[in-house]
Amino acid sequence: GHERRSCSLTLYGESHMEHILDIIMIPIQVIIVFYSLYYFILACFGLMKRRERITVAPKNTFAAVICAHNEEKVVWQLIDNLKQLHYPKDMYDIYVVADNCTDHTADICREHGAIVKVRTNKEQVGKGYALDWMFSQMLAQEKQYDAFVVFDADNLVHPEFLREMNNHLCKGEKVIQGYMDSKNPTDSWIAGTFSIAFWLINHMWHLAKYNIGLSTALGGTGMCIATEIVRKYGWGCDCLTEDMEFSMKVLLEGVRTCWAHDAIIYDEKVVGFMQSCRQRKRWAQGQCDCGERFIPKLFARGIKTGNIRMLDGIVTLSQPFFMMASTIYAVLASINSYLPFYTNILNAIVPVQIWTIIGVGQYLIPVIVLLQIKVPPKSWAYLIIYPIFMYSWIPVNFLGFKDRHKMKWSHTLHTRALSYESAALLRKENKK
């Protein structure tokens, strides 16, 4: 009898512990189901592209703002490129904020015809501070513009960029992100997988959200902001992901961030693995910091006003948190398959057939996107090792979360100096 009571107590203890763990694990599984369905359904909407033709004559004036910190090797190519855009030359000007430069960036920019503003501030370091200072300078000057378009010094810009942005502004859109393509998709396996990541995000995230009326987020470069928005709300974004911070700041005010799929910029992707880790860690730090600050505000205001876009903004901000939570869950699920200690309800919520469709879709949809945009042949080889690149995000996210309150800016060195014509020729050769 004593043995039976002891066995019963042991079983009761194990059952009691399992019920306690279920209080934690069941909500986590519900969240995983939500995100899995959300990402899959959203990606499907990114496979469709509505044909948009430029029908509006040039109406808006633009200030093209280039942020440059020791960029003498590449920035002049961008200035020369911008001077050749298919837009009336008297309707846009090129500005450069030479931020804490110790090289000849400012002199080179002046030689190539840009209006240069020199900023020196060793305490407030980073692109967010530089933009805040630059916008303040420009809002105070006599000559004003209808919108700002912001670029990084290593970019190249499609000739129709301003005409596309003019088209979107004339539709009433105030905050717009352009298509971020790659300048060097075959330089290394890191640049190649980074390029694939951006191509997929462009379609499966940005375009998809725009197609169904949600708000996306700015990407730091290739972005267009109506002057009235900067004047009304200020910039004031100086975290490590100032683009995400501004997107969420204006989203709280009901301003949607839109997507211009045909306003293309070509960005230089990093070529080294550790360099990519440092850059991605900075992004993770900034996004975790933004998440902590904006998720409660978006939830409160989204519920109060019934604004779906604000609630959807929570999903955007919570991506690094979801990746960390799902990683921990994957480890626990592996243990649970051998030593059960919680109730697995994933298949009870979503049938196995749906999980199979999602599993196939996560491999099939990227292939469809890459076929649509006719990527270089070498990119298909990079697609094979793309999962390795994606799994490397896991430790980067954890490190970024740990250092989310550290605001030290890490500069990315740019060296790939190409004219727009050379880059266009290179892309054609890569596609052969």
Short mmCIF file of C-alpha atoms in Angstrom, two decimals:
data_model
loop_
_atom_site.label_atom_id
_atom_site.label_comp_id
_atom_site.label_asym_id
_atom_site.label_seq_id
_atom_site.Cartn_x
_atom_site.Cartn_y
_atom_site.Cartn_z
CA GLY A 1 0.00 0.00 0.00
CA HIS A 2 2.86 2.30 0.83
CA GLU A 3 4.42 1.65 -2.60
CA ARG A 4 1.09 2.38 -4.36
CA ARG A 5 0.68 5.66 -2.45
CA SER A 6 4.28 6.62 -3.28
CA CYS A 7 3.73 5.81 -6.97
CA SER A 8 0.48 7.80 -6.98
CA LEU A 9 2.19 10.78 -5.37
CA THR A 10 4.99 10.59 -7.95
CA LEU A 11 2.52 10.47 -10.84
CA TYR A 12 0.53 13.30 -9.27
CA GLY A 13 3.71 15.36 -8.92
CA GLU A 14 4.69 14.77 -12.53
CA SER A 15 1.17 15.56 -13.72
CA HIS A 16 1.05 18.69 -11.55
CA MET A 17 4.39 19.87 -12.93
CA GLU A 18 3.21 19.21 -16.49
CA HIS A 19 0.10 21.32 -15.87
CA ILE A 20 2.24 24.17 -14.50
CA LEU A 21 4.51 24.03 -17.56
CA ASP A 22 1.44 23.95 -19.83
CA ILE A 23 0.50 27.39 -18.50
CA ILE A 24 3.72 28.65 -20.13
CA MET A 25 4.07 26.31 -23.12
CA ILE A 26 0.51 26.38 -24.47
CA PRO A 27 0.47 30.19 -24.98
CA ILE A 28 3.90 29.94 -26.64
CA GLN A 29 2.52 27.32 -29.04
CA VAL A 30 -0.48 29.54 -29.82
CA ILE A 31 1.90 32.42 -30.61
CA ILE A 32 3.99 30.15 -32.88
CA VAL A 33 0.84 29.09 -34.75
CA PHE A 34 -0.21 32.73 -35.18
CA TYR A 35 3.17 33.85 -36.53
CA SER A 36 3.52 30.80 -38.81
CA LEU A 37 0.12 31.43 -40.40
CA TYR A 38 0.72 35.19 -40.52
CA TYR A 39 4.07 34.91 -42.34
CA PHE A 40 2.77 32.31 -44.80
CA ILE A 41 -0.44 34.17 -45.71
CA LEU A 42 1.41 37.49 -45.94
CA ALA A 43 4.08 35.99 -48.23
CA CYS A 44 1.37 34.77 -50.61
CA PHE A 45 0.16 38.36 -51.09
CA GLY A 46 3.73 39.33 -51.99
CA LEU A 47 3.61 37.18 -55.12
CA MET A 48 1.25 39.63 -56.79
CA LYS A 49 2.40 42.93 -58.27
CA ARG A 50 -0.19 45.40 -59.48
CA ARG A 51 1.00 47.21 -62.60
CA GLU A 52 1.55 50.85 -61.71
CA ARG A 53 2.31 53.25 -64.52
CA ILE A 54 3.73 56.70 -64.00
CA THR A 55 0.83 58.89 -65.03
CA VAL A 56 1.56 62.07 -63.05
CA ALA A 57 3.75 64.84 -64.40
CA PRO A 58 6.60 66.00 -62.12
CA LYS A 59 4.95 68.07 -59.42
CA ASN A 60 6.94 67.62 -56.20
CA THR A 61 10.36 69.10 -55.46
CA PHE A 62 12.92 66.91 -53.71
CA ALA A 63 15.98 67.31 -51.51
CA ALA A 64 18.15 64.24 -52.00
CA VAL A 65 19.98 63.80 -48.69
CA ILE A 66 23.08 61.59 -48.52
CA CYS A 67 24.45 60.55 -45.13
CA ALA A 68 28.22 60.15 -45.36
CA HIS A 69 30.87 59.27 -42.78
CA ASN A 70 34.30 58.81 -44.39
CA GLU A 71 32.84 57.76 -47.73
CA GLU A 72 35.32 59.36 -50.16
CA LYS A 73 35.71 56.09 -52.08
CA VAL A 74 32.06 55.71 -53.11
CA VAL A 75 29.95 58.82 -52.49
CA TRP A 76 30.98 60.67 -55.67
CA GLN A 77 29.56 57.86 -57.80
CA LEU A 78 26.18 58.34 -56.14
CA ILE A 79 26.25 62.12 -56.67
CA ASP A 80 27.07 61.69 -60.36
CA ASN A 81 24.32 59.07 -60.59
CA LEU A 82 21.73 61.36 -58.94
CA LYS A 83 22.53 64.16 -61.36
CA GLN A 84 21.38 61.88 -64.21
CA LEU A 85 17.91 61.01 -62.88
CA HIS A 86 14.97 61.37 -65.26
CA TYR A 87 13.44 64.30 -63.42
CA PRO A 88 13.56 68.07 -64.09
CA LYS A 89 16.93 69.25 -62.79
CA ASP A 90 15.40 72.41 -61.30
CA MET A 91 13.06 70.32 -59.14
CA TYR A 92 15.65 68.54 -57.00
CA ASP A 93 18.94 69.29 -55.29
CA ILE A 94 21.60 66.99 -53.83
CA TYR A 95 22.69 67.51 -50.23
CA VAL A 96 25.37 65.67 -48.28
CA VAL A 97 25.75 65.66 -44.52
CA ALA A 98 29.46 64.99 -43.99
CA ASP A 99 29.16 63.52 -40.52
CA ASN A 100 32.28 63.44 -38.34
CA CYS A 101 34.44 62.82 -41.40
CA THR A 102 38.24 62.58 -41.13
CA ASP A 103 38.86 62.08 -44.85
CA HIS A 104 38.13 64.17 -47.96
CA THR A 105 34.41 63.29 -48.22
CA ALA A 106 33.22 66.91 -47.97
CA ASP A 107 35.69 68.24 -50.57
CA ILE A 108 34.92 65.46 -53.04
CA CYS A 109 31.17 66.01 -52.69
CA ARG A 110 31.54 69.73 -53.36
CA GLU A 111 33.71 69.02 -56.41
CA HIS A 112 30.93 66.82 -57.80
CA GLY A 113 28.25 69.47 -57.33
CA ALA A 114 26.54 68.56 -54.06
CA ILE A 115 25.54 71.04 -51.35
CA VAL A 116 27.57 69.93 -48.33
CA LYS A 117 26.74 70.46 -44.66
CA VAL A 118 29.57 69.51 -42.29
CA ARG A 119 28.59 68.11 -38.90
CA THR A 120 31.06 67.51 -36.08
CA ASN A 121 29.76 65.99 -32.87
CA LYS A 122 31.81 63.29 -31.16
CA GLU A 123 29.19 62.73 -28.45
CA GLN A 124 26.12 62.12 -30.61
CA VAL A 125 27.42 59.62 -33.16
CA GLY A 126 25.32 57.82 -35.72
CA LYS A 127 23.03 58.25 -38.70
CA GLY A 128 19.98 59.08 -36.60
CA TYR A 129 21.70 62.08 -35.02
CA ALA A 130 23.09 63.17 -38.41
CA LEU A 131 19.63 63.11 -40.01
CA ASP A 132 18.07 64.96 -37.09
CA TRP A 133 20.70 67.70 -37.42
CA MET A 134 20.41 67.81 -41.21
CA PHE A 135 16.61 68.06 -41.25
CA SER A 136 16.74 70.88 -38.71
CA GLN A 137 19.24 72.75 -40.90
CA MET A 138 17.11 72.31 -44.01
CA LEU A 139 13.78 73.21 -42.42
CA ALA A 140 15.36 76.45 -41.24
CA GLN A 141 16.79 77.49 -44.62
CA GLU A 142 15.06 79.72 -47.15
CA LYS A 143 14.71 77.15 -49.93
CA GLN A 144 12.18 74.45 -49.10
CA TYR A 145 11.19 71.19 -50.79
CA ASP A 146 8.06 69.05 -50.91
CA ALA A 147 9.87 65.91 -49.79
CA PHE A 148 13.17 64.48 -48.62
CA VAL A 149 14.66 61.37 -50.22
CA VAL A 150 17.42 59.77 -48.16
CA PHE A 151 20.29 57.62 -49.43
CA ASP A 152 23.39 55.96 -48.04
CA ALA A 153 26.71 56.96 -49.63
CA ASP A 154 27.28 53.53 -51.20
CA ASN A 155 23.96 53.49 -53.10
CA LEU A 156 23.15 53.75 -56.77
CA VAL A 157 19.71 54.97 -57.82
CA HIS A 158 17.46 53.94 -60.71
CA PRO A 159 16.90 56.80 -63.21
CA GLU A 160 13.13 56.71 -62.62
CA PHE A 161 13.37 56.85 -58.80
CA LEU A 162 12.11 60.42 -58.33
CA ARG A 163 9.35 60.01 -60.91
CA GLU A 164 8.12 56.93 -59.04
CA MET A 165 8.21 58.75 -55.70
CA ASN A 166 6.43 61.74 -57.24
CA ASN A 167 3.72 59.33 -58.40
CA HIS A 168 3.26 57.97 -54.87
CA LEU A 169 3.27 61.41 -53.26
CA CYS A 170 0.57 62.53 -55.69
CA LYS A 171 -1.55 59.59 -54.49
CA GLY A 172 -1.45 61.10 -51.01
CA GLU A 173 1.24 58.85 -49.54
CA LYS A 174 3.57 60.69 -47.16
CA VAL A 175 6.15 58.14 -45.96
CA ILE A 176 7.43 55.77 -48.64
CA GLN A 177 10.16 53.12 -48.86
CA GLY A 178 11.75 52.24 -52.19
CA TYR A 179 12.85 48.82 -53.46
CA MET A 180 16.24 47.86 -51.98
CA ASP A 181 18.17 45.90 -54.58
CA SER A 182 21.78 44.71 -54.40
CA LYS A 183 24.81 46.37 -55.99
CA ASN A 184 27.11 43.37 -55.46
CA PRO A 185 25.05 40.14 -55.27
CA THR A 186 27.93 37.90 -56.43
CA ASP A 187 30.89 39.35 -54.49
CA SER A 188 30.85 36.62 -51.81
CA TRP A 189 28.53 34.05 -50.28
CA ILE A 190 27.65 36.58 -47.56
CA ALA A 191 26.83 39.32 -50.08
CA GLY A 192 24.90 36.71 -52.07
CA THR A 193 22.78 35.44 -49.18
CA PHE A 194 22.28 38.98 -47.89
CA SER A 195 21.00 39.93 -51.35
CA ILE A 196 18.57 37.01 -51.34
CA ALA A 197 17.31 38.09 -47.91
CA PHE A 198 16.62 41.62 -49.17
CA TRP A 199 14.92 40.40 -52.36
CA LEU A 200 12.63 38.12 -50.37
CA ILE A 201 11.83 40.81 -47.79
CA ASN A 202 11.01 43.24 -50.60
CA HIS A 203 8.35 40.89 -51.95
CA MET A 204 7.21 38.70 -49.06
CA TRP A 205 7.07 41.56 -46.53
CA HIS A 206 7.07 45.09 -47.98
CA LEU A 207 5.10 44.49 -51.19
CA ALA A 208 2.76 42.06 -49.44
CA LYS A 209 1.89 44.58 -46.72
CA TYR A 210 1.39 47.35 -49.26
CA ASN A 211 -0.89 45.12 -51.35
CA ILE A 212 -3.28 44.55 -48.45
CA GLY A 213 -3.19 48.07 -47.04
CA LEU A 214 -0.95 47.54 -44.03
CA SER A 215 1.96 49.75 -43.01
CA THR A 216 5.47 48.55 -43.70
CA ALA A 217 8.69 50.11 -42.33
CA LEU A 218 11.46 52.33 -43.64
CA GLY A 219 14.76 50.66 -44.51
CA GLY A 220 17.22 53.47 -43.81
CA THR A 221 17.96 54.23 -47.45
CA GLY A 222 15.88 54.75 -50.57
CA MET A 223 13.20 56.33 -48.42
CA CYS A 224 10.99 59.32 -49.17
CA ILE A 225 9.37 61.46 -46.47
CA ALA A 226 7.06 64.38 -47.16
CA THR A 227 8.49 67.58 -45.66
CA GLU A 228 5.22 68.28 -43.87
CA ILE A 229 5.63 65.04 -41.87
CA VAL A 230 9.15 65.96 -40.71
CA ARG A 231 8.01 69.49 -39.90
CA LYS A 232 4.96 68.30 -37.96
CA TYR A 233 6.45 65.39 -36.00
CA GLY A 234 10.17 66.14 -36.15
CA TRP A 235 12.76 63.43 -36.68
CA GLY A 236 14.12 62.88 -33.18
CA CYS A 237 15.12 59.27 -33.88
CA ASP A 238 18.62 58.40 -32.78
CA CYS A 239 18.59 54.72 -31.80
CA LEU A 240 20.59 52.14 -33.78
CA THR A 241 17.65 51.58 -36.15
CA GLU A 242 16.45 55.14 -36.62
CA ASP A 243 14.44 54.08 -39.70
CA MET A 244 12.32 51.60 -37.72
CA GLU A 245 11.96 54.10 -34.88
CA PHE A 246 10.61 56.80 -37.21
CA SER A 247 8.24 54.33 -38.89
CA MET A 248 6.73 53.43 -35.53
CA LYS A 249 6.72 57.02 -34.31
CA VAL A 250 4.54 58.15 -37.22
CA LEU A 251 2.48 54.95 -37.17
CA LEU A 252 1.40 55.94 -33.65
CA GLU A 253 0.09 59.13 -35.25
CA GLY A 254 -1.81 57.15 -37.86
CA VAL A 255 0.67 57.74 -40.71
CA ARG A 256 1.18 54.67 -42.87
CA THR A 257 4.59 53.75 -44.33
CA CYS A 258 4.00 52.81 -47.97
CA TRP A 259 6.03 50.86 -50.53
CA ALA A 260 7.23 51.99 -53.96
CA HIS A 261 8.12 48.73 -55.70
CA ASP A 262 9.47 50.41 -58.83
CA ALA A 263 11.54 53.10 -57.07
CA ILE A 264 14.77 51.10 -57.00
CA ILE A 265 18.05 51.72 -55.23
CA TYR A 266 21.11 49.47 -55.32
CA ASP A 267 22.79 48.97 -51.97
CA GLU A 268 26.25 47.54 -51.26
CA LYS A 269 25.96 44.36 -49.18
CA VAL A 270 28.75 43.43 -46.78
CA VAL A 271 31.07 40.67 -48.01
CA GLY A 272 32.50 39.26 -44.76
CA PHE A 273 30.71 37.05 -42.25
CA MET A 274 31.88 38.88 -39.10
CA GLN A 275 31.16 42.22 -40.73
CA SER A 276 27.61 41.01 -41.44
CA CYS A 277 27.27 39.83 -37.84
CA ARG A 278 28.26 43.25 -36.50
CA GLN A 279 25.81 44.97 -38.83
CA ARG A 280 22.96 42.58 -38.02
CA LYS A 281 23.68 42.80 -34.28
CA ARG A 282 23.28 46.58 -34.53
CA TRP A 283 19.94 46.06 -36.29
CA ALA A 284 18.85 43.54 -33.64
CA GLN A 285 19.86 45.91 -30.83
CA GLY A 286 17.88 48.74 -32.39
CA GLN A 287 14.81 46.63 -33.12
CA CYS A 288 14.72 45.14 -29.62
CA ASP A 289 15.07 48.64 -28.18
CA CYS A 290 12.25 49.93 -30.42
CA GLY A 291 10.13 46.93 -29.53
CA GLU A 292 10.41 47.60 -25.81
CA ARG A 293 9.45 51.23 -26.27
CA PHE A 294 6.77 51.05 -28.97
CA ILE A 295 4.95 47.70 -28.58
CA PRO A 296 3.04 48.79 -25.41
CA LYS A 297 2.13 52.14 -27.02
CA LEU A 298 1.01 50.54 -30.30
CA PHE A 299 -1.06 47.96 -28.42
CA ALA A 300 -2.78 50.54 -26.21
CA ARG A 301 -3.53 52.97 -29.04
CA GLY A 302 -4.35 50.22 -31.54
CA ILE A 303 -6.94 48.67 -29.20
CA LYS A 304 -8.35 52.07 -28.23
CA THR A 305 -8.76 53.26 -31.83
CA GLY A 306 -9.32 49.87 -33.49
CA ASN A 307 -6.42 50.59 -35.84
CA ILE A 308 -5.31 47.29 -37.41
CA ARG A 309 -2.14 48.86 -38.82
CA MET A 310 -0.94 49.78 -35.34
CA LEU A 311 -1.58 46.26 -34.07
CA ASP A 312 0.22 44.88 -37.13
CA GLY A 313 3.16 47.14 -36.26
CA ILE A 314 3.56 45.03 -33.12
CA VAL A 315 4.24 42.00 -35.32
CA THR A 316 6.89 43.98 -37.22
CA LEU A 317 8.65 45.00 -34.01
CA SER A 318 8.38 41.62 -32.33
CA GLN A 319 10.27 39.63 -34.98
CA PRO A 320 13.53 39.29 -32.99
CA PHE A 321 11.55 38.34 -29.87
CA PHE A 322 9.64 35.71 -31.86
CA MET A 323 12.86 34.27 -33.30
CA MET A 324 14.36 33.93 -29.80
CA ALA A 325 11.16 32.43 -28.35
CA SER A 326 10.77 29.93 -31.22
CA THR A 327 14.44 28.89 -30.87
CA ILE A 328 13.94 28.15 -27.17
CA TYR A 329 10.71 26.33 -28.00
CA ALA A 330 12.44 24.20 -30.66
CA VAL A 331 14.99 23.04 -28.07
CA LEU A 332 12.27 22.25 -25.52
CA ALA A 333 10.17 20.49 -28.17
CA SER A 334 13.12 18.22 -28.99
CA ILE A 335 13.46 17.30 -25.32
CA ASN A 336 9.69 16.84 -25.00
CA SER A 337 9.66 14.29 -27.81
CA TYR A 338 11.86 12.00 -25.67
CA LEU A 339 10.89 13.07 -22.14
CA PRO A 340 7.35 14.53 -22.25
CA PHE A 341 6.91 17.38 -19.78
CA TYR A 342 4.24 19.53 -21.47
CA THR A 343 1.25 19.06 -23.78
CA ASN A 344 1.92 19.52 -27.50
CA ILE A 345 -1.14 21.21 -29.06
CA LEU A 346 0.31 22.44 -32.38
CA ASN A 347 -1.41 19.73 -34.43
CA ALA A 348 -4.60 20.18 -32.43
CA ILE A 349 -4.78 23.87 -33.41
CA VAL A 350 -3.67 23.46 -37.02
CA PRO A 351 -4.12 20.19 -38.97
CA VAL A 352 -1.02 18.35 -40.16
CA GLN A 353 -2.04 19.03 -43.77
CA ILE A 354 -1.81 22.80 -43.18
CA TRP A 355 1.62 22.42 -41.55
CA THR A 356 2.70 20.46 -44.64
CA ILE A 357 1.52 23.26 -46.96
CA ILE A 358 3.36 25.86 -44.84
CA GLY A 359 6.48 23.68 -44.82
CA VAL A 360 6.48 23.32 -48.61
CA GLY A 361 5.54 26.99 -49.06
CA GLN A 362 8.51 28.29 -47.10
CA TYR A 363 10.79 26.74 -49.73
CA LEU A 364 8.57 27.21 -52.79
CA ILE A 365 7.65 30.90 -52.37
CA PRO A 366 11.29 32.13 -52.28
CA VAL A 367 11.99 30.16 -55.47
CA ILE A 368 8.98 31.81 -57.18
CA VAL A 369 10.18 35.28 -56.09
CA LEU A 370 13.71 34.69 -57.38
CA LEU A 371 12.33 33.40 -60.68
CA GLN A 372 10.13 36.50 -60.99
CA ILE A 373 13.03 38.93 -60.61
CA LYS A 374 15.49 36.89 -62.75
CA VAL A 375 18.39 36.76 -60.29
CA PRO A 376 21.98 36.00 -61.42
CA PRO A 377 22.71 32.26 -61.89
CA LYS A 378 25.19 32.35 -58.99
CA SER A 379 22.35 33.34 -56.65
CA TRP A 380 20.77 29.91 -57.08
CA ALA A 381 23.92 28.36 -55.62
CA TYR A 382 23.75 30.83 -52.72
CA LEU A 383 20.13 29.80 -52.15
CA ILE A 384 21.38 26.32 -51.15
CA ILE A 385 23.41 27.78 -48.26
CA TYR A 386 20.84 30.50 -47.51
CA PRO A 387 19.45 28.52 -44.50
CA ILE A 388 22.92 28.68 -42.88
CA PHE A 389 22.83 32.46 -43.15
CA MET A 390 19.33 32.55 -41.67
CA TYR A 391 20.28 30.30 -38.73
CA SER A 392 23.20 32.63 -38.00
CA TRP A 393 20.56 35.23 -37.12
CA ILE A 394 19.73 33.25 -33.95
CA PRO A 395 22.90 34.04 -31.92
CA VAL A 396 22.97 37.54 -33.45
CA ASN A 397 19.46 38.19 -32.12
CA PHE A 398 20.29 36.95 -28.63
CA LEU A 399 23.41 39.15 -28.53
CA GLY A 400 21.43 42.10 -29.86
CA PHE A 401 18.77 41.61 -27.19
CA LYS A 402 21.45 41.46 -24.49
CA ASP A 403 22.97 44.75 -25.68
CA ARG A 404 19.69 46.43 -26.68
CA HIS A 405 20.33 49.43 -24.43
CA LYS A 406 23.86 50.04 -25.72
CA MET A 407 23.87 52.77 -28.33
CA LYS A 408 27.39 52.58 -29.74
CA TRP A 409 27.24 53.01 -33.52
CA SER A 410 29.30 50.64 -35.69
CA HIS A 411 30.14 52.04 -39.12
CA THR A 412 30.03 49.76 -42.17
CA LEU A 413 32.98 50.33 -44.52
CA HIS A 414 32.00 50.73 -48.20
CA THR A 415 34.49 50.16 -51.00
CA ARG A 416 32.50 48.97 -54.06
CA ALA A 417 32.75 52.08 -56.28
CA LEU A 418 30.67 51.55 -59.43
CA SER A 419 28.96 53.92 -61.82
CA TYR A 420 25.28 53.21 -62.47
CA GLU A 421 26.12 52.18 -66.05
CA SER A 422 28.80 49.72 -64.86
CA ALA A 423 26.46 48.24 -62.27
CA ALA A 424 23.70 47.85 -64.85
CA LEU A 425 26.11 46.11 -67.24
CA LEU A 426 27.36 43.84 -64.43
CA ARG A 427 23.80 42.83 -63.52
CA LYS A 428 23.07 41.94 -67.17
CA GLU A 429 26.20 39.78 -67.33
CA ASN A 430 25.31 38.04 -64.08
CA LYS A 431 21.90 37.13 -65.48
CA LYS A 432 23.29 35.49 -68.61
#
